Amino acid sequence: MSVATGEVITAPEFRAAGTDLSERRRSGLSCGSIIDLTASPDTIGIAWSTDGAARIGALTAIAAVASDARLAQAYPGITAAAQGLATPQIRHMATIGGNLAQRSRCWYFRNPQIACLKKGGSDCPARSGNHLYHVAFDLGPCVAPHPSTIAMALMAYDAKVTTDRRSGLSISDLLGDGSNGATDNLLASGERIERIELPAPLAGERALYKRAISRSYAEWPLVEICVRAMVTGGIFQQVRITAGGIAPVPLRLAASEAALKGEPANAATIAQAAELATSGAKPLPMTGYKLELLTGLVRDVVERIVV
Ligand SMILES: Cc1cc2nc3c(=O)[nH]c(=O)nc-3n(C[C@H](O)[C@H](O)[C@H](O)COP(=O)(O)OP(=O)(O)OC[C@H]3O[C@@H](n4cnc5c(N)ncnc54)[C@H](O)[C@@H]3O)c2cc1C
């Protein structure tokens, strides 16, 4: 394993609530100057347009998203994801923008003594090392899963991100497709997330979020999914399934969606969709177990949605 000398982050970094940044400062991983973000009416809180679409400011606390009754009615998958992550203390402080832009939790990345692709190194030490909690869809040179639960849930709702420089960014525009192992997102240096825009929900849609975890509290999930579905007359009309913890970016499970859309909402259809959840997977030697978790989560959550 290569040891880095001086390969720490020296670029200036924004600080929202600092729940991710402070830990990297303490370990010496982030050493550049800090730019504190201050709330303005445009960057904090939840606003609604007349068609029922929500806009969430980047500095809105995750706890505020988790406890907003109107948001829970319109976008229950986002509410449940916000309620399920981290700890009450972290949710109280941490912001939506900081969640999207948080850095990898890979233990090699977090160790300032070890070089990795995200710190200017030439290879990914997790690939040949301990990658028990890493990707099962090996899409790029870095095998760390993207850490953002909120990004995974926002992807299920086709959310668009506005920064101080660009608007209309999808979650994929913001985070990439996983092929760039050097970064956790595609924000330019000094580019600031300002808000997230959600399309109005479909009439009659339902949504659920669930995570598979290695301990019951204060941990990133092994695998997590968000399912949105509209079922009328016993037929799946619209389905969207996104998953986190399995790839360098949140993923849409397109094969599972296609297996459900237009089909009867019964056990056979759901079982078929669950099997297809792993389409395109490329597990690492230690991460095959995540595919079983993914299949089980898809079956369980879709079944619950149609009940
Ligand atoms: C025990 C524990 C468990 C956790 N579990 C989960 C989990 O299950 N799922 C999950 O998603 N997260 C989890 N987290 C992470 C937590 O959600 C993040 O630390 C938090 O969301 C970061 O938000 P913040 O406002 O504190 O960001 P900060 O720490 O202030 O910033 C994080 C990064 O984002 C950048 N940044 C912040 N705001 C902006 C902005 N507006 N525009 C551009 N860049 C910005 C900063 O420069 C920094 O690089 C967990 C954390 C802990 C400690």
Coordinates of C-alpha atoms and ligand atoms in Angstrom, one line a residue:
M1 CA 0.0 0.0 0.0
S2 CA 1.3 3.4 -0.9
V3 CA 1.8 6.0 1.8
A4 CA 1.0 9.6 0.9
T5 CA 3.0 12.5 2.1
G6 CA 1.2 15.8 2.0
E7 CA -1.7 14.5 -0.2
V8 CA -4.3 16.2 1.9
I9 CA -7.0 18.6 0.7
T10 CA -5.5 22.1 0.7
A11 CA -8.2 23.8 -1.5
P12 CA -10.6 26.1 0.4
E13 CA -13.8 24.3 1.5
F14 CA -17.2 25.5 2.4
R15 CA -18.5 24.8 5.8
A16 CA -22.3 24.4 6.3
A17 CA -22.9 22.6 9.6
G18 CA -19.4 21.1 9.5
T19 CA -20.4 17.5 10.6
D20 CA -18.4 16.0 7.8
L21 CA -15.8 18.8 7.4
S22 CA -14.8 19.0 11.1
E23 CA -13.9 15.3 11.2
R24 CA -11.6 15.7 8.1
R25 CA -10.1 18.8 9.7
R26 CA -9.4 17.0 13.0
S27 CA -7.7 14.1 11.2
G28 CA -5.6 16.6 9.1
L29 CA -7.2 15.5 5.9
S30 CA -8.5 18.9 5.1
C31 CA -6.1 21.8 5.6
G32 CA -7.2 24.6 3.4
S33 CA -9.1 27.7 4.4
I34 CA -12.7 27.5 5.4
I35 CA -15.6 29.6 3.9
D36 CA -18.6 29.6 6.2
L37 CA -21.9 29.5 4.5
T38 CA -24.5 31.8 5.9
A39 CA -28.2 31.4 5.4
S40 CA -30.3 33.7 3.2
P41 CA -34.0 33.4 2.4
D42 CA -33.1 31.6 -0.8
T43 CA -30.9 29.0 0.8
I44 CA -32.8 28.0 3.9
G45 CA -36.2 26.5 4.4
I46 CA -38.8 24.8 2.2
A47 CA -41.0 26.8 -0.2
W48 CA -43.9 25.6 -2.3
S49 CA -45.1 26.7 -5.7
T50 CA -48.8 26.7 -6.6
D51 CA -48.6 23.4 -8.5
G52 CA -47.5 21.7 -5.3
A53 CA -43.7 21.5 -6.1
A54 CA -41.3 22.0 -3.3
R55 CA -38.0 23.9 -3.2
I56 CA -35.5 23.2 -0.5
G57 CA -32.7 25.5 0.4
A58 CA -29.2 24.0 0.6
L59 CA -28.8 25.2 4.2
T60 CA -32.0 23.6 5.4
A61 CA -31.3 21.1 8.2
I62 CA -31.9 17.4 7.5
A63 CA -34.1 17.4 10.7
A64 CA -36.3 20.1 9.2
V65 CA -36.8 18.0 6.1
A66 CA -37.4 14.9 8.2
S67 CA -40.1 16.6 10.3
D68 CA -42.0 18.7 7.7
A69 CA -45.6 17.4 7.4
R70 CA -46.3 18.8 4.0
L71 CA -43.1 17.3 2.6
A72 CA -44.0 14.0 4.1
Q73 CA -47.3 14.1 2.3
A74 CA -45.8 15.0 -1.1
Y75 CA -42.4 13.3 -1.0
P76 CA -42.5 10.5 1.6
G77 CA -39.4 8.8 0.2
I78 CA -37.3 11.9 0.9
T79 CA -38.8 12.3 4.4
A80 CA -38.1 8.7 5.3
A81 CA -34.6 8.9 4.0
A82 CA -33.9 12.0 6.0
Q83 CA -35.4 10.4 9.1
G84 CA -33.3 7.3 8.7
L85 CA -29.8 8.7 8.4
A86 CA -27.1 9.3 11.0
T87 CA -28.2 10.3 14.5
P88 CA -30.7 12.9 15.8
Q89 CA -27.8 15.2 16.7
I90 CA -26.3 15.0 13.2
R91 CA -29.7 15.5 11.6
H92 CA -30.3 18.5 13.7
M93 CA -27.1 20.2 12.5
A94 CA -26.4 18.8 9.1
T95 CA -27.7 20.5 6.0
I96 CA -29.1 19.1 2.7
G97 CA -26.4 20.8 0.7
G98 CA -23.7 19.4 2.9
N99 CA -25.2 16.0 2.6
L100 CA -25.0 16.1 -1.1
A101 CA -21.4 17.4 -1.1
Q102 CA -20.1 15.3 1.8
R103 CA -16.9 13.4 1.0
S104 CA -16.4 9.6 0.8
R105 CA -16.5 7.6 4.0
C106 CA -13.9 5.1 2.6
W107 CA -11.5 4.3 5.4
Y108 CA -8.5 4.6 3.1
F109 CA -9.7 8.1 1.9
R110 CA -10.2 9.2 5.5
N111 CA -6.7 8.2 6.5
P112 CA -4.4 11.1 5.8
Q113 CA -1.4 8.7 5.7
I114 CA -2.7 6.7 2.8
A115 CA -2.8 7.8 -0.8
C116 CA -5.9 7.2 -2.9
L117 CA -7.4 8.4 -6.2
K118 CA -9.4 11.1 -4.4
K119 CA -6.2 12.5 -2.9
G120 CA -4.1 12.6 -6.0
G121 CA -2.8 9.0 -5.7
S122 CA -2.5 6.7 -8.6
D123 CA -4.6 3.8 -7.4
C124 CA -7.5 2.7 -5.1
P125 CA -6.1 0.9 -2.1
A126 CA -9.6 -0.4 -1.2
R127 CA -9.7 -2.4 -4.4
S128 CA -6.8 -4.6 -3.3
G129 CA -7.4 -4.1 0.4
N130 CA -10.4 -4.3 2.7
H131 CA -13.5 -3.3 0.8
L132 CA -16.2 -5.1 2.9
Y133 CA -18.4 -2.0 2.8
H134 CA -17.6 -0.9 -0.7
V135 CA -19.3 -1.2 -4.1
A136 CA -21.1 -4.1 -5.7
F137 CA -21.4 -2.2 -9.0
D138 CA -17.8 -1.6 -9.9
L139 CA -18.2 1.3 -12.3
G140 CA -14.9 3.1 -12.0
P141 CA -11.4 3.1 -10.6
C142 CA -12.5 4.1 -7.1
V143 CA -14.6 1.4 -5.3
A144 CA -16.0 3.6 -2.4
P145 CA -19.8 3.9 -2.5
H146 CA -21.3 7.3 -2.6
P147 CA -22.2 8.3 1.0
S148 CA -25.3 10.5 0.4
T149 CA -28.6 9.0 1.4
I150 CA -30.3 12.3 0.4
A151 CA -28.9 12.2 -3.2
M152 CA -30.3 8.6 -3.6
A153 CA -33.8 9.7 -2.5
L154 CA -33.7 13.0 -4.5
M155 CA -32.8 10.9 -7.6
A156 CA -36.0 8.9 -7.2
Y157 CA -37.9 12.2 -7.4
D158 CA -36.0 13.7 -10.4
A159 CA -34.8 16.6 -8.3
K160 CA -32.9 19.4 -9.9
V161 CA -30.0 21.2 -8.1
T162 CA -29.3 24.9 -8.5
T163 CA -25.8 26.2 -7.7
D164 CA -24.5 29.8 -7.7
R165 CA -23.3 29.0 -11.3
R166 CA -25.7 26.5 -12.8
S167 CA -29.3 25.4 -12.6
G168 CA -31.3 22.3 -13.6
L169 CA -28.6 19.8 -12.6
S170 CA -29.9 16.3 -12.1
I171 CA -28.3 14.2 -9.3
S172 CA -26.3 12.5 -12.1
D173 CA -25.1 15.9 -13.4
L174 CA -24.0 16.8 -9.9
L175 CA -22.4 13.5 -8.9
G176 CA -21.4 12.0 -12.3
D177 CA -21.7 8.4 -13.4
G178 CA -19.1 6.8 -11.2
S179 CA -16.4 6.7 -13.8
N180 CA -14.4 9.5 -12.3
G181 CA -12.7 8.1 -9.2
A182 CA -11.0 11.3 -8.3
T183 CA -14.0 13.2 -7.0
D184 CA -17.2 12.7 -5.0
N185 CA -19.1 15.2 -7.1
L186 CA -18.7 17.4 -10.2
L187 CA -18.9 20.8 -8.5
A188 CA -16.3 23.2 -9.8
S189 CA -13.9 24.6 -7.3
G190 CA -15.8 27.2 -5.2
E191 CA -19.2 26.3 -6.7
R192 CA -21.9 26.4 -4.1
I193 CA -25.2 24.5 -4.0
E194 CA -28.0 26.9 -3.3
R195 CA -31.2 24.9 -3.5
I196 CA -33.0 21.7 -4.7
E197 CA -36.1 21.8 -6.8
L198 CA -38.6 18.9 -6.8
P199 CA -41.3 18.4 -9.5
A200 CA -44.8 18.2 -8.1
P201 CA -45.6 14.6 -7.1
L202 CA -47.9 12.5 -9.3
A203 CA -51.5 12.1 -8.0
G204 CA -51.9 8.8 -6.1
E205 CA -48.2 7.9 -6.0
R206 CA -46.7 6.1 -3.0
A207 CA -43.1 5.9 -1.9
L208 CA -41.1 4.0 0.7
Y209 CA -37.4 4.1 1.8
K210 CA -35.5 1.3 3.5
R211 CA -31.9 0.6 4.4
A212 CA -30.0 -2.6 5.3
I213 CA -27.6 -1.8 8.1
S214 CA -24.8 -3.4 10.0
R215 CA -25.8 -1.8 13.3
S216 CA -29.0 -0.1 14.3
Y217 CA -27.7 3.4 14.9
A218 CA -25.3 6.0 13.7
E219 CA -24.0 4.2 10.6
W220 CA -24.1 4.5 6.8
P221 CA -26.2 1.8 5.3
L222 CA -24.8 -1.3 3.6
V223 CA -27.6 -0.9 0.9
E224 CA -30.5 1.5 0.8
I225 CA -33.4 2.0 -1.6
C226 CA -36.2 4.4 -2.4
V227 CA -39.2 3.2 -4.3
R228 CA -41.9 5.4 -5.8
A229 CA -44.9 3.7 -7.5
M230 CA -48.3 4.4 -8.7
V231 CA -50.6 1.4 -8.9
T232 CA -54.1 1.7 -10.4
G233 CA -56.4 -1.1 -11.3
G234 CA -53.9 -3.6 -10.0
I235 CA -51.3 -2.5 -12.5
F236 CA -48.0 -0.7 -11.9
Q237 CA -48.4 2.6 -13.8
Q238 CA -45.2 4.5 -12.8
V239 CA -42.3 3.1 -11.0
R240 CA -39.0 4.6 -9.9
I241 CA -36.4 2.7 -7.9
T242 CA -33.1 4.1 -6.7
A243 CA -30.4 2.5 -4.6
G244 CA -27.4 3.7 -2.5
G245 CA -24.4 2.1 -0.9
I246 CA -23.8 -0.2 -3.9
A247 CA -22.0 2.1 -6.4
P248 CA -19.8 5.2 -6.6
V249 CA -23.0 7.1 -7.3
P250 CA -26.6 6.5 -6.4
L251 CA -28.1 4.2 -9.1
R252 CA -31.5 3.9 -10.8
L253 CA -32.6 0.3 -11.0
A254 CA -33.9 0.6 -14.6
A255 CA -34.3 -3.2 -15.2
S256 CA -36.4 -3.6 -12.1
E257 CA -38.5 -0.5 -13.1
A258 CA -39.1 -1.9 -16.6
A259 CA -40.1 -5.3 -15.1
L260 CA -42.8 -3.6 -13.1
K261 CA -44.2 -0.9 -15.3
G262 CA -47.5 -1.9 -17.0
E263 CA -47.5 -5.3 -15.2
P264 CA -49.9 -6.7 -12.7
A265 CA -49.0 -5.9 -9.1
N266 CA -48.6 -9.5 -7.9
A267 CA -45.9 -11.6 -6.2
A268 CA -44.6 -13.1 -9.5
T269 CA -44.0 -9.6 -11.1
I270 CA -42.4 -8.3 -7.9
A271 CA -40.1 -11.4 -7.6
Q272 CA -39.0 -10.9 -11.2
A273 CA -38.3 -7.2 -10.6
A274 CA -36.3 -8.1 -7.5
E275 CA -34.1 -10.6 -9.3
L276 CA -33.4 -7.9 -12.0
A277 CA -32.2 -5.4 -9.4
T278 CA -28.7 -6.8 -9.7
S279 CA -28.5 -6.3 -13.5
G280 CA -25.2 -4.9 -14.4
A281 CA -23.7 -5.6 -11.0
K282 CA -19.9 -6.3 -10.7
P283 CA -19.3 -7.2 -7.1
L284 CA -15.8 -7.1 -5.5
P285 CA -14.5 -10.2 -3.8
M286 CA -16.0 -9.0 -0.4
T287 CA -19.2 -7.4 -1.6
G288 CA -21.3 -10.1 -3.2
Y289 CA -23.5 -10.1 0.0
K290 CA -24.7 -6.6 -1.0
L291 CA -26.5 -8.1 -4.0
E292 CA -28.5 -10.4 -1.8
L293 CA -29.4 -7.4 0.4
L294 CA -30.4 -5.4 -2.7
T295 CA -32.6 -8.2 -4.1
G296 CA -34.3 -8.6 -0.7
L297 CA -34.9 -4.9 -0.2
V298 CA -36.5 -4.5 -3.6
R299 CA -38.8 -7.4 -3.1
D300 CA -39.7 -6.2 0.4
V301 CA -40.3 -2.5 -0.3
V302 CA -42.2 -3.1 -3.6
E303 CA -44.5 -5.6 -1.8
R304 CA -45.1 -3.1 1.0
I305 CA -46.0 -0.4 -1.5
V306 CA -48.8 -2.4 -3.2
V307 CA -50.3 -3.6 0.1
Ligands
LIG1 C1 -22.4 8.7 12.7 C2 -22.8 9.3 11.4 C3 -23.7 8.6 10.5 C4 -24.0 9.1 9.3 N1 -24.9 8.5 8.5 C5 -25.2 9.0 7.3 C6 -26.1 8.3 6.4 O1 -26.6 7.2 6.7 N2 -26.4 8.9 5.2 C7 -25.9 10.1 4.8 O2 -26.2 10.6 3.8 N3 -25.0 10.7 5.6 C8 -24.7 10.2 6.8 N4 -23.9 10.9 7.7 C9 -23.2 12.1 7.2 C10 -23.9 13.4 7.4 O3 -25.2 13.3 6.9 C11 -23.1 14.5 6.8 O4 -22.0 14.7 7.6 C12 -23.9 15.8 6.7 O5 -25.0 15.6 5.9 C13 -23.0 16.9 6.1 O6 -23.7 18.1 6.2 P1 -23.0 19.4 6.8 O7 -24.0 20.5 6.6 O8 -22.5 19.1 8.2 O9 -21.8 19.5 5.8 P2 -20.3 20.1 6.0 O10 -19.6 19.2 6.9 O11 -20.4 21.5 6.4 O12 -19.8 20.0 4.5 C14 -19.6 18.8 3.9 C15 -18.9 19.0 2.6 O13 -19.8 19.6 1.7 C16 -19.3 20.9 1.2 N5 -20.5 21.7 1.2 C17 -21.4 22.0 2.3 N6 -22.4 22.7 1.9 C18 -22.2 23.0 0.6 C19 -22.9 23.8 -0.4 N7 -24.0 24.4 -0.1 N8 -22.4 23.8 -1.6 C20 -21.3 23.2 -2.0 N9 -20.5 22.4 -1.1 C21 -21.0 22.4 0.2 C22 -18.3 21.3 2.3 O14 -17.3 22.1 1.7 C23 -17.7 19.9 2.7 O15 -16.7 19.5 1.7 C24 -23.5 10.4 8.9 C25 -22.7 11.1 9.8 C26 -22.3 10.5 11.0 C27 -21.4 11.3 11.9

